[in-house]
Coordinates of C-alpha atoms and ligand atoms in Angstrom, one line a residue:
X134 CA -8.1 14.7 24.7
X135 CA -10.2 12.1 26.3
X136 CA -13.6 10.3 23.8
X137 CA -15.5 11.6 27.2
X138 CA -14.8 15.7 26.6
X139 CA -15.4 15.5 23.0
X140 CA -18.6 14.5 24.3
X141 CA -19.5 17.4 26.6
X142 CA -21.6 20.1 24.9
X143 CA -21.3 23.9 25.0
X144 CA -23.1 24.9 28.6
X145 CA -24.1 28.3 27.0
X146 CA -26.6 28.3 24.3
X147 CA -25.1 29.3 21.8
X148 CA -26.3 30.1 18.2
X149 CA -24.0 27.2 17.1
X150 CA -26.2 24.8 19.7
X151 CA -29.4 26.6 17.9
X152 CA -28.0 25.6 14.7
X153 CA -27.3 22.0 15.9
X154 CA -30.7 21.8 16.8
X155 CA -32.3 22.8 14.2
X156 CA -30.3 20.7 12.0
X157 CA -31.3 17.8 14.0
X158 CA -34.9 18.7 13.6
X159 CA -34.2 18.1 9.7
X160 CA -33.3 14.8 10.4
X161 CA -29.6 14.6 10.6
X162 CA -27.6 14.3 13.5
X163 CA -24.1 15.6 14.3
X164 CA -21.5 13.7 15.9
X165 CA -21.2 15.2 19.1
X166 CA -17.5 16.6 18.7
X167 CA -18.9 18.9 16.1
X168 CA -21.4 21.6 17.6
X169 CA -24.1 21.7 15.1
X170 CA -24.5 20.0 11.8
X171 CA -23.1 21.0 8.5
X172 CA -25.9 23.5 7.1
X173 CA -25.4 23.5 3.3
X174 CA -22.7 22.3 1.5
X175 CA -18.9 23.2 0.9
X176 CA -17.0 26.5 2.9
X177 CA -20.3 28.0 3.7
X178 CA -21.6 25.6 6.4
X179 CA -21.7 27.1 9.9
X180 CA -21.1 24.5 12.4
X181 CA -18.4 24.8 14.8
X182 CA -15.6 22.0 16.0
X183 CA -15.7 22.3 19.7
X184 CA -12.2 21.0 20.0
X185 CA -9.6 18.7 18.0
X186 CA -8.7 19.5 14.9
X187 CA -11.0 17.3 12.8
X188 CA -8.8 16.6 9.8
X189 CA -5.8 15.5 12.0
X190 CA -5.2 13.0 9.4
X191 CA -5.0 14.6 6.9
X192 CA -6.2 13.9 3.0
X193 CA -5.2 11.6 0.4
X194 CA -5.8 10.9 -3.4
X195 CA -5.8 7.8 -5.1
X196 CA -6.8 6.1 -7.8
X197 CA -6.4 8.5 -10.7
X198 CA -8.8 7.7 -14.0
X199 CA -8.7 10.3 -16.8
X200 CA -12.1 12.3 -15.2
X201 CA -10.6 12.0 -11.9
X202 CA -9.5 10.2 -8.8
X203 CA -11.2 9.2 -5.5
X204 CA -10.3 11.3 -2.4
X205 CA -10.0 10.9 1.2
X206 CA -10.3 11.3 4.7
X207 CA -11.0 11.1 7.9
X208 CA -13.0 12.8 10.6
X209 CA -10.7 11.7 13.9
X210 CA -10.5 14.8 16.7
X211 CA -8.9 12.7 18.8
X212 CA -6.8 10.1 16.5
X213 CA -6.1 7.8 19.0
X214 CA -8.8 7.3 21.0
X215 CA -8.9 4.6 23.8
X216 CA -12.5 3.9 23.7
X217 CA -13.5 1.4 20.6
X218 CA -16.9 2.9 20.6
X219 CA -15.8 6.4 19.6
X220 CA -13.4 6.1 16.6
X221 CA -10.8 9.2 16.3
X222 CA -13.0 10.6 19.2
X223 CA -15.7 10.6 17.2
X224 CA -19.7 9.1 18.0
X225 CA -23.4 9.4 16.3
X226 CA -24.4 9.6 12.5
X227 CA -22.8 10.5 9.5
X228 CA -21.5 14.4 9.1
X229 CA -21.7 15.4 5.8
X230 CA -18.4 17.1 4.6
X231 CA -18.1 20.2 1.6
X232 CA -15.4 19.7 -0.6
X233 CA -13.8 21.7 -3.0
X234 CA -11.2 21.1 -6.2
X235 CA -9.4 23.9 -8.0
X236 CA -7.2 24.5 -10.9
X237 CA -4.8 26.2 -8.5
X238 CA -2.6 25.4 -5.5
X239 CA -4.6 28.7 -3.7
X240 CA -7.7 27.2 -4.6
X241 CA -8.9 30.5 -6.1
X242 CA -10.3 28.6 -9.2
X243 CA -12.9 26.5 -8.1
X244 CA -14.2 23.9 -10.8
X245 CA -16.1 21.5 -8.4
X246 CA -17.3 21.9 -5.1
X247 CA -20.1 19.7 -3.2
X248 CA -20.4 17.1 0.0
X249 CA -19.4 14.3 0.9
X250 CA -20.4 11.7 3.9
X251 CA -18.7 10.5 6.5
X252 CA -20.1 7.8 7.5
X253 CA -20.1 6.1 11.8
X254 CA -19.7 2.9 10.0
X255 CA -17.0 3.4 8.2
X256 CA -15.2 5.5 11.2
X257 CA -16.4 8.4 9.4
X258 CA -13.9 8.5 6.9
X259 CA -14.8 9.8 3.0
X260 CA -13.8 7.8 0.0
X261 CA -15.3 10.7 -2.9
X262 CA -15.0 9.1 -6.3
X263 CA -14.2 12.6 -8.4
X264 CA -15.5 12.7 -12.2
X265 CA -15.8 15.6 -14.6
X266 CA -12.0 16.5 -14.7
X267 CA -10.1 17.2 -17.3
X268 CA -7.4 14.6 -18.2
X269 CA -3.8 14.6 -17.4
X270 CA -3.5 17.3 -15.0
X271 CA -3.1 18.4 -10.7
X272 CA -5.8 19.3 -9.0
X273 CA -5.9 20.9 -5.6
X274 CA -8.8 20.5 -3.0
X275 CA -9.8 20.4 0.9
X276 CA -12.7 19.5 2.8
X277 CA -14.6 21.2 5.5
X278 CA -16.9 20.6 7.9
X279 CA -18.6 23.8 10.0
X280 CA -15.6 26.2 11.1
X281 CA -12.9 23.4 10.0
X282 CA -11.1 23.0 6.9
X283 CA -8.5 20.1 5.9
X284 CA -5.2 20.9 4.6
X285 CA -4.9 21.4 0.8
X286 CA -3.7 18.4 -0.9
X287 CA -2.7 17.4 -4.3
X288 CA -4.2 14.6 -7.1
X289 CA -3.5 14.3 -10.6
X290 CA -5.9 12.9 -13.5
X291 CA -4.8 10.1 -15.7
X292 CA -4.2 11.3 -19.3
X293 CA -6.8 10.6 -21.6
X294 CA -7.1 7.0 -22.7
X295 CA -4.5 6.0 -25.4
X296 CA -2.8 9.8 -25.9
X297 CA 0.6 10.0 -26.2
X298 CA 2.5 10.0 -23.3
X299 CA 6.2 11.0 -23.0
X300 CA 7.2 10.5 -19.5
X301 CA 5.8 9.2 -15.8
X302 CA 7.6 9.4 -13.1
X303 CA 6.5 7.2 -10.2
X304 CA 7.6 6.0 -7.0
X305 CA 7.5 2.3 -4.6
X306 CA 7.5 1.9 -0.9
X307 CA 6.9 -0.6 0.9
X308 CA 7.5 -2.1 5.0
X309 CA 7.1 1.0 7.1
X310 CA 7.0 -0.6 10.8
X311 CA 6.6 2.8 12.9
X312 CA 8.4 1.5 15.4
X313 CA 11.9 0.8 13.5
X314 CA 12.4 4.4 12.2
X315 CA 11.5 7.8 11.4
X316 CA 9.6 8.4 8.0
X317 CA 12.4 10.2 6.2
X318 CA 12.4 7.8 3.2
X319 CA 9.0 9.4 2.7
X320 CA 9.7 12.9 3.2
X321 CA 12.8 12.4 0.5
X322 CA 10.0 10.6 -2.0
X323 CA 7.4 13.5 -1.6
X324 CA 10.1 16.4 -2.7
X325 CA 11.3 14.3 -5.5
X326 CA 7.3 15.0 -6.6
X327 CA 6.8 12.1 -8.3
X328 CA 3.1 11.3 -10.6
X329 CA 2.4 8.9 -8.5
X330 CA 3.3 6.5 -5.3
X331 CA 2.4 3.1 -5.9
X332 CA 2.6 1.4 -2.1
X333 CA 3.6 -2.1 -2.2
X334 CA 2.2 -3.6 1.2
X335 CA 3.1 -3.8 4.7
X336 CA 2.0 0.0 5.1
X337 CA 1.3 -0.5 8.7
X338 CA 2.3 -3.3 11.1
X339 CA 0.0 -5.7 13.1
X340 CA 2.9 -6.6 15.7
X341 CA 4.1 -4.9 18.1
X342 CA 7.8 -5.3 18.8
X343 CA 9.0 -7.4 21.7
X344 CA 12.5 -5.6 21.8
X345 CA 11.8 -2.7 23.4
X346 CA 12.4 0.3 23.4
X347 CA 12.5 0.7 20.1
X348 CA 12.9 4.6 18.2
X349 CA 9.2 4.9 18.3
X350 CA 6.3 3.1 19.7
X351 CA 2.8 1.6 19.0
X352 CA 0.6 3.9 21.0
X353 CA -1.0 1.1 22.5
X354 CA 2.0 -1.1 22.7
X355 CA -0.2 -4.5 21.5
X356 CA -0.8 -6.4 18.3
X357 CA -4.0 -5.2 16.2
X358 CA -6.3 -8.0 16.2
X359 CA -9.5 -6.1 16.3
X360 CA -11.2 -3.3 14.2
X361 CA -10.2 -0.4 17.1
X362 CA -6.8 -1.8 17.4
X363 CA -6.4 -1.4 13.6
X364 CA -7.7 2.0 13.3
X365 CA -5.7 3.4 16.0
X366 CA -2.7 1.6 13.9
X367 CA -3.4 3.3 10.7
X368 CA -4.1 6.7 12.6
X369 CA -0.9 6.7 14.5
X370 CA 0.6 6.0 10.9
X371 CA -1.3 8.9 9.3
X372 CA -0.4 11.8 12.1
X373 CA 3.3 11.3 11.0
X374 CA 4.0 14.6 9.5
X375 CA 6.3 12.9 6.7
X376 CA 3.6 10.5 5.7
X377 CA 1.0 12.8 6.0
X378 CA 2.1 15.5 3.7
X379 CA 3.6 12.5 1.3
X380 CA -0.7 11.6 0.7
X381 CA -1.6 15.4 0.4
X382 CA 1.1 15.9 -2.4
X383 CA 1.1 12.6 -4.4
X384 CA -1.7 10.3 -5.8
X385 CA -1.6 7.0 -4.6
X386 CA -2.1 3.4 -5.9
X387 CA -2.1 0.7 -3.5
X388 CA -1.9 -3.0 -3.0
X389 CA -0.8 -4.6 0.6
X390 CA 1.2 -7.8 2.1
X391 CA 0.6 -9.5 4.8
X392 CA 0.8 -7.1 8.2
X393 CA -2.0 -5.1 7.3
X394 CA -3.6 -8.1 8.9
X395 CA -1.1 -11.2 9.9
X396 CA 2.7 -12.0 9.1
X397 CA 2.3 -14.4 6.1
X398 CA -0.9 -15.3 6.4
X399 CA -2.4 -16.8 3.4
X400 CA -6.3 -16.1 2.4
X401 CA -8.2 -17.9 5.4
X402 CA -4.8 -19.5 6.7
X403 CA -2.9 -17.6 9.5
X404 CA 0.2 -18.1 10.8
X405 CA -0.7 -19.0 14.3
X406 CA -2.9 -21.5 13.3
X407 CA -6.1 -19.7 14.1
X408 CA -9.4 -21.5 13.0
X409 CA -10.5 -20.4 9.2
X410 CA -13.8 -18.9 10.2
X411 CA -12.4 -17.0 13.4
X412 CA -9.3 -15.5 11.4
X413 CA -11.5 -14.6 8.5
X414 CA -13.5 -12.3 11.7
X415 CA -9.8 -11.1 12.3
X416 CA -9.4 -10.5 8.1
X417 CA -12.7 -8.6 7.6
X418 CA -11.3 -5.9 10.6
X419 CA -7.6 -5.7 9.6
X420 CA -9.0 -5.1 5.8
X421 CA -11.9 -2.5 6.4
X422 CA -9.6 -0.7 8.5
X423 CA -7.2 -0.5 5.3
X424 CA -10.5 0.7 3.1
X425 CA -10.8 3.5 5.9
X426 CA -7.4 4.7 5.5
X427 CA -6.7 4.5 2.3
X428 CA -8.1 6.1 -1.4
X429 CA -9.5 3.3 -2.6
X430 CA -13.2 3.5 -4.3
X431 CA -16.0 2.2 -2.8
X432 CA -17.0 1.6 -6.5
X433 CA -15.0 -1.5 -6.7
X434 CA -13.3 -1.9 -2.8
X435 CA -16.0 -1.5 -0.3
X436 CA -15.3 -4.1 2.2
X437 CA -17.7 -7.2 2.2
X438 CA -17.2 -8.9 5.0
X439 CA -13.7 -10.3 4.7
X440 CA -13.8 -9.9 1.5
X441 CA -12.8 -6.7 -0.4
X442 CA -11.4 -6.2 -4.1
X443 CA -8.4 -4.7 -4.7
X444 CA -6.7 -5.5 -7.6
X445 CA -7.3 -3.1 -11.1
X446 CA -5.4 -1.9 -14.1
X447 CA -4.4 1.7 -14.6
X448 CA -3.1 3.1 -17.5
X449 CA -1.5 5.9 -18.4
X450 CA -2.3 7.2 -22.1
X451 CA 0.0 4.8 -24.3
X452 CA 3.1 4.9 -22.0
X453 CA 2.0 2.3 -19.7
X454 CA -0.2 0.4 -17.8
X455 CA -0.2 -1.1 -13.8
X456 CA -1.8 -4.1 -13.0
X457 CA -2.0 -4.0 -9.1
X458 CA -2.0 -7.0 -7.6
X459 CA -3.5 -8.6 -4.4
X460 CA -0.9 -11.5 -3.6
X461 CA -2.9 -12.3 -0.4
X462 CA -6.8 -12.7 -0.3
X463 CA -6.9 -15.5 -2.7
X464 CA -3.4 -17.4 -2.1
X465 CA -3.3 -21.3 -1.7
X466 CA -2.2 -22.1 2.2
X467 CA 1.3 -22.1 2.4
X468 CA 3.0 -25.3 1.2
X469 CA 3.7 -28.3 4.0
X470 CA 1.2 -25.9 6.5
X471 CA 1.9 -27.8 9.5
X472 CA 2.3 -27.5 13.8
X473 CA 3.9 -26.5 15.3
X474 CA 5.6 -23.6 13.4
X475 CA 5.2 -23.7 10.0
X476 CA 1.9 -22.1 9.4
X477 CA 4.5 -18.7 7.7
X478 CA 7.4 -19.0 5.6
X479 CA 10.0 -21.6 5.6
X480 CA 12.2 -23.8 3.6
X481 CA 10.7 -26.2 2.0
X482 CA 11.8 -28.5 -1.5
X483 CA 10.3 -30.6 -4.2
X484 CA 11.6 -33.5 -1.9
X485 CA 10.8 -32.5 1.5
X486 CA 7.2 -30.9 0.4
X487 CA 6.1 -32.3 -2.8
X488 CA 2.9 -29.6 -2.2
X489 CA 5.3 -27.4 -2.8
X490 CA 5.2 -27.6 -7.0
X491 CA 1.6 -28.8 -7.1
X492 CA 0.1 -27.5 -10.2
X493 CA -3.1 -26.3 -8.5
X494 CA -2.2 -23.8 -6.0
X495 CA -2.0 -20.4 -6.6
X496 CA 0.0 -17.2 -5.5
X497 CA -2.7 -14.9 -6.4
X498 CA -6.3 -17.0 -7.0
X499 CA -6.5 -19.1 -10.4
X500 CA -9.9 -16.1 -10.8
X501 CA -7.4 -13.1 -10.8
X502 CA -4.5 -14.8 -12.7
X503 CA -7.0 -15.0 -15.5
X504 CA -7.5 -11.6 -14.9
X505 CA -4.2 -10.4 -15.1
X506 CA -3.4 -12.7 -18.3
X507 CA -6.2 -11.2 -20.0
X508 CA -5.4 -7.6 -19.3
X509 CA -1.4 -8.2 -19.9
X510 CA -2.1 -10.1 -23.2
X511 CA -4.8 -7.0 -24.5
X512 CA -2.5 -4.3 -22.8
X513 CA -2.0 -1.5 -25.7
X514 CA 0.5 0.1 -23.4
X515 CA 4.4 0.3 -24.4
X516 CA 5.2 -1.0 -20.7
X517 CA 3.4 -3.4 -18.8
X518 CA 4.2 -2.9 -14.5
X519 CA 2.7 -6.0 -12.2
X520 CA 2.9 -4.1 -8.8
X521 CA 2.7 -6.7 -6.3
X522 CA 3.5 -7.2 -2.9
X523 CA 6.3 -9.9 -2.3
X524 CA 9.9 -11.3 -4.5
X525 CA 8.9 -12.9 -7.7
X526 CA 12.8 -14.5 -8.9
X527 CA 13.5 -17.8 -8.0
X528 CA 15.8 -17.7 -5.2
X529 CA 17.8 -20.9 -3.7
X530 CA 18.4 -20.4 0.2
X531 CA 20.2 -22.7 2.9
X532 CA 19.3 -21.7 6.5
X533 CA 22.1 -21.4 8.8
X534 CA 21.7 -25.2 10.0
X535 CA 22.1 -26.0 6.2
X536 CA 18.9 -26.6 5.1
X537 CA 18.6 -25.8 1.0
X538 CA 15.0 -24.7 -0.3
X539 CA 13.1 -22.1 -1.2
X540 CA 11.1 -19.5 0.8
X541 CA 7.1 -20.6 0.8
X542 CA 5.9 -17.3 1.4
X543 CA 6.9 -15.6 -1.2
X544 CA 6.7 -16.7 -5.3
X545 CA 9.0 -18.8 -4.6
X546 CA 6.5 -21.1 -2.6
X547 CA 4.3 -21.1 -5.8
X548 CA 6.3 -22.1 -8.5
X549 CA 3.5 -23.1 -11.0
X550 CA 1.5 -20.1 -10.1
X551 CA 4.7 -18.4 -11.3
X552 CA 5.9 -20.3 -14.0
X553 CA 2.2 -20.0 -15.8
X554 CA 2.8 -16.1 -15.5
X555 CA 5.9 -15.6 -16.9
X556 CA 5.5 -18.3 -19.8
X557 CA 2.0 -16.2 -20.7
X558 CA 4.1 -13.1 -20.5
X559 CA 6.5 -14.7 -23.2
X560 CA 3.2 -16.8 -24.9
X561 CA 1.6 -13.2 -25.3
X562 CA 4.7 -11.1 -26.1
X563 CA 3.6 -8.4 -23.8
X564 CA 5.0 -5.0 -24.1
X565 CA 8.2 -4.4 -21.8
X566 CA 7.0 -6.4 -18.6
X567 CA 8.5 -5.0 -15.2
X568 CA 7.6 -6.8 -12.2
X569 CA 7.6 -4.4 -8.9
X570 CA 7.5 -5.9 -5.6
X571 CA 8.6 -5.3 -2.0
X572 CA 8.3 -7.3 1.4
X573 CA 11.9 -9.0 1.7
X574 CA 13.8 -5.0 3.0
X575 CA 16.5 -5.1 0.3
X576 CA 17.0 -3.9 -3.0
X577 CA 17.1 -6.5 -6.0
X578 CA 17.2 -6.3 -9.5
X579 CA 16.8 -9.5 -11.3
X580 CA 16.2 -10.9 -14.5
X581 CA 12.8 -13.0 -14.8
X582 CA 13.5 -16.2 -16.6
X583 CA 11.4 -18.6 -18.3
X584 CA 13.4 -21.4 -16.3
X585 CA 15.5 -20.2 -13.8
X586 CA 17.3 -23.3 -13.7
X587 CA 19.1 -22.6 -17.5
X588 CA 20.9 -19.8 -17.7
X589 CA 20.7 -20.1 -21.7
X590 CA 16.6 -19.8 -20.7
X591 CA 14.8 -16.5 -22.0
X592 CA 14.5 -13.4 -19.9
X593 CA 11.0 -12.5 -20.3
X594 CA 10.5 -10.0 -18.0
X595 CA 12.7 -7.7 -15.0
X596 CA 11.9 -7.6 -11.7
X597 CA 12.7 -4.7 -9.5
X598 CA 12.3 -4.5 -5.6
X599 CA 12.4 -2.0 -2.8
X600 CA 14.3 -1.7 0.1
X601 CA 11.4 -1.2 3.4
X602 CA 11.5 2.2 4.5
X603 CA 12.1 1.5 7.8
X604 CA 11.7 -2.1 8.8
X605 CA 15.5 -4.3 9.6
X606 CA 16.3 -5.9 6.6
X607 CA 17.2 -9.7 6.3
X608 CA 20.7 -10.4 6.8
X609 CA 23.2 -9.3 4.2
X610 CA 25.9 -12.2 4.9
X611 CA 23.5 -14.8 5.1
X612 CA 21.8 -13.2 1.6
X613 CA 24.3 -12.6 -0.4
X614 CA 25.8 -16.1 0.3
X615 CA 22.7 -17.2 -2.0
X616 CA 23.8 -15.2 -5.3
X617 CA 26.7 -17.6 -6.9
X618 CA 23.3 -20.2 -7.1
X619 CA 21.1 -17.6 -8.2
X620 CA 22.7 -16.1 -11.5
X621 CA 19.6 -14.0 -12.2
X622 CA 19.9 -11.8 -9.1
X623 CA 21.8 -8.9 -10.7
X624 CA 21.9 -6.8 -8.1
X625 CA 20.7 -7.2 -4.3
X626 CA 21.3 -4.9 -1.2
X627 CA 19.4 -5.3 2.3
X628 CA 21.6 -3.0 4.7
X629 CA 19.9 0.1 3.6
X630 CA 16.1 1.7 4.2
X631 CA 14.6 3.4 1.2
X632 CA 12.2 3.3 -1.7
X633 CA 12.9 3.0 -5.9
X634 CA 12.4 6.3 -7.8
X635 CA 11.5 5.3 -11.3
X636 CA 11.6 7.9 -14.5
X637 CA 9.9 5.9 -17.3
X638 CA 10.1 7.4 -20.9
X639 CA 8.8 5.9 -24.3
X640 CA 12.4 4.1 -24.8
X641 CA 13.4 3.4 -21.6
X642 CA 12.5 3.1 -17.6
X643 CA 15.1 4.7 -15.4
X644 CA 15.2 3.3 -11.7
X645 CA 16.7 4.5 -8.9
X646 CA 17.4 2.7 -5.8
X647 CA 17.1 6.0 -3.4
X648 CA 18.8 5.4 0.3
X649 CA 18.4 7.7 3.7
X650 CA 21.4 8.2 5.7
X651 CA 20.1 6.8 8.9
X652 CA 16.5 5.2 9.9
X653 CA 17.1 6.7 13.3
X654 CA 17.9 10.5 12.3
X655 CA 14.3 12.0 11.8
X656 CA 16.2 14.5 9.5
X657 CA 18.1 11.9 7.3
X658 CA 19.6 12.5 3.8
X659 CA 18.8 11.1 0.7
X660 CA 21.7 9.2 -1.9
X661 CA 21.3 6.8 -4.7
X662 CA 22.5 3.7 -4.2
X663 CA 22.4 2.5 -7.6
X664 CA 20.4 3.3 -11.0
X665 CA 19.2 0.6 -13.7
X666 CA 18.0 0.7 -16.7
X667 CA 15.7 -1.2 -18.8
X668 CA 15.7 -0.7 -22.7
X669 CA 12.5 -1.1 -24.6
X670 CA 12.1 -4.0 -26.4
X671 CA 14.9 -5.7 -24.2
X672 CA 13.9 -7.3 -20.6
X673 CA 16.5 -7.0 -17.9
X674 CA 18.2 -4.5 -16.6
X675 CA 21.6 -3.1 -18.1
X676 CA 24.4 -3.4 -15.8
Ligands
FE277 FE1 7.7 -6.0 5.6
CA278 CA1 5.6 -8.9 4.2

């Protein structure tokens, strides 16, 4: 459906039109795919969605705090939309929504119901930041708006601060290009019904690929530069039924990499070179089209320009706490930035980059490393999880021309920033420190040592990573060709698409390295590739 017939108005007066009318007389104006504004709140409203199915997005939760979580959507008739002035099909001012949380999947038990807004600005989506819950339990909800009503979806409070917890069971994903798969690694993570998803970064892709055709396309078959072009990225994303229903059944928490706005880009440093102040323009799109999407609160991640927090600490009662990293918005350039192609990742040494090992630059912003040193070391939790976006583990790599050095775009580009972490870890004897990461498409499970270079060195913390869901992975050969110089890589896999289950308990954390069948069969199977687990009071993972 065209932006131009969501436009066109009932000819009949109807009492709908009436009812829009008179609502506009009271100061607030409907979008024009909705005949008549929302009169009152919640089911009762009497508007009526001329065509499109409104909630063709679907809903999310996120966020979870022991009163409640922040839930979303979006308003988006049409999804994808050609024209940037009507987002999802959608033009004029801000409909206000009803909403409705019960005690019970039917929704028969209603404890809250009220409105929300959907604001033009925002491409009327609603970020509602739910309190007045009762700890440690599901919820169920929907929106409506006039004669529509969302799917019901799923969120879960946090238990109440410091009770006693027994068990969490939570997932990672992370690298979901659209164009390399079908979501099946999703669909297999939403029936294993975990507490939570924790997503790990490049949730959508910028690019577009070059190798066509490819299983499944971008629907508009460019890069996303520009606010329009991401929306219509994350929207495509969001009709897949598997993700879809995977953000109506499970709570999210979520950090991103480096597509949701530029391969490796680095704060105000992209890859192609770009001007600082022009790619910031570029930033502050790419990243208020991730707030739109995603069930974040505006309490703490309204954009600003192309600035936008994103980093917390959740806990859950005494089992554990996540400290969610943003490994992108406040990272030192990459080391040895120079034309014509190494604005990204590449090799680099000590001797070929000295910038490389200078103690000033940061992975994650000296501001928010100070943050997460504070929490870790104060942390009352029994296990301590820095979700982040890309490999922490040293890892020593020679390109297939021979070239020895590390990668710069991942922690291995910011050794200090690194080595200050994991000797505060050990300064601060933090509780059972698990690093969780993504970005590099293979499994690994390594052992985080105080200096990777002495094998006799402490293991202070383990690090686990997922497999993308459906982006290629690097190449196994080439990878596993690295391991006799890396001794701390205890485990590492890139030829399978997938996500890490993990069942955490008060003695141990359980993780399962969960592979589909076949990125290409929309109906792949789920196996476990391998399981590790960590022991309280021991880092690494038993093998
Ligand atoms: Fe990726
Ligand atoms: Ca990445």
């Amino acid at each position: 459906m065209s932006a131009r017939h969501a436009r066109e108005w009932p000819i009949a007066p109807t009492r709908r039109a009436f009812l829009r009318l008179a609502c506009g007389a009271a100061g607030l104006v409907a979008a024009p795919a909705l005949v008549g504004c929302v009169a009152g709140s919640g089911a009762g409203s009497s508007a009526a969605w001329r065509q499109g199915n409104p909630f063709s997005l679907g809903v999310a939760s996120g966020d979870p705090a022991p009163d409640g979580f922040v839930l979303w959507t979006r308003l988006a008739p049409d999804p994808l939309a050609a024209d940037p002035t009507t987002p999802g099909g959608m033009s004029g001012g801000a409909v206000t929504l009803g909403y409705e949380i019960a005690s019970d999947p039917t929704l028969r038990t209603i404890v809250q119901r009220g409105t929300a807004i959907a604001e033009p600005r925002f491409a009327y989506s609603t970020h509602l930041e739910v309190t007045g819950l009762a700890p440690g339990r599901p919820y169920w909800y929907r929106f409506t708006s006039g004669d529509a009503a969302s799917r019901i979806g799923r969120a879960v409070t946090a238990p109440a601060p410091g009770a006693k917890l027994d068990r969490l069971r939570f997932a990672f994903a992370s690298c979901s290009h659209y164009e390399y798969g079908y979501f099946s690694a999703y669909r297999h993570l939403t029936d294993e019904n975990p507490d939570l998803v924790l997503f790990l970064g490049d949730y959508i892709y910028e690019f577009t690929s070059r190798r066509r055709p490819t299983l499944r396309q971008h629907s508009d078959g460019i890069t996303a530069t520009t606010l329009p072009t991401y929306r219509n990225r994350y929207a495509q994303y969001r009709t897949d039924p598997d993700l879809q229903r995977l953000h109506a059944e499970i709570t999210a928490l979520t950090t991103w990499d480096d597509h949701e706005v530029q391969n490796d880009y680095a704060d105000q440093w992209s890859e192609t070179f770009d001007p600082p102040e022009k790619f910031l323009l570029r930033r502050a799109a790419a990243y208020q089209a991730f707030y739109e999407h995603m069930p974040l609160r505006p309490s703490r991640s309204l954009p600003n320009g192309p600035a936008m927090r994103l980093y917390e600490r959740f806990a859950f009662g005494d089992l554990v706490e996540f400290s969610m990293i943003d490994g992108r918005q406040y990272r030192s350039r990459e080391a040895c930035y120079r034309r014509p192609n190494l604005g990204g990742g590449h090799l680099e040494s000590a001797a070929s980059c000295p910038e490389l090992i200078d103690p000033t630059r940061s992975m994650i912003g000296l501001a928010q490393e100070q943050w997460l040193f504070d929490g870790l070391a104060r942390s009352p939790a029994r296990w301590n999880v820095i979700a982040q976006d890309v490999l922490m583990a040293q890892l020593r790599e020679t390109d297939r021309e021979g070239t020895k050095g590390f990668w710069t775009d991942n922690w291995n580009g910011y050794p200090a920033s690194r080595a200050r972490l994991l000797q505060h870890i050990h300064d601060s004897k933090v509780a059972n420190p698990v690093v969780i990461g993504g970005d590099i498409h293979s499994f690994w499970n390594n052992d985080l040592k105080l200096d990777f270079d002495d094998p006799a060195s402490p293991t202070v913390a383990t690090e686990l990573v997922g497999t993308s869901i459906t982006s290629p992975g690097v190449p196994y050969e080439l990878f596993a060709s690295f391991l006799p110089e890396n001794p701390h890589v205890r485990f590492f896999e890139s030829r399978k698409r997938g996500y890490v289950m993990v069942d955490l308990a008060r003695d141990r954390m359980t993780a399962r390295f969960q592979t589909i069948s076949d990125v290409a069969d929309p109906q792949a199977t789920l196996s476990t590739l391998r399981s590790f687990t960590i022991e309280d009071g021991r880092a690494g993972a038993l093998v």
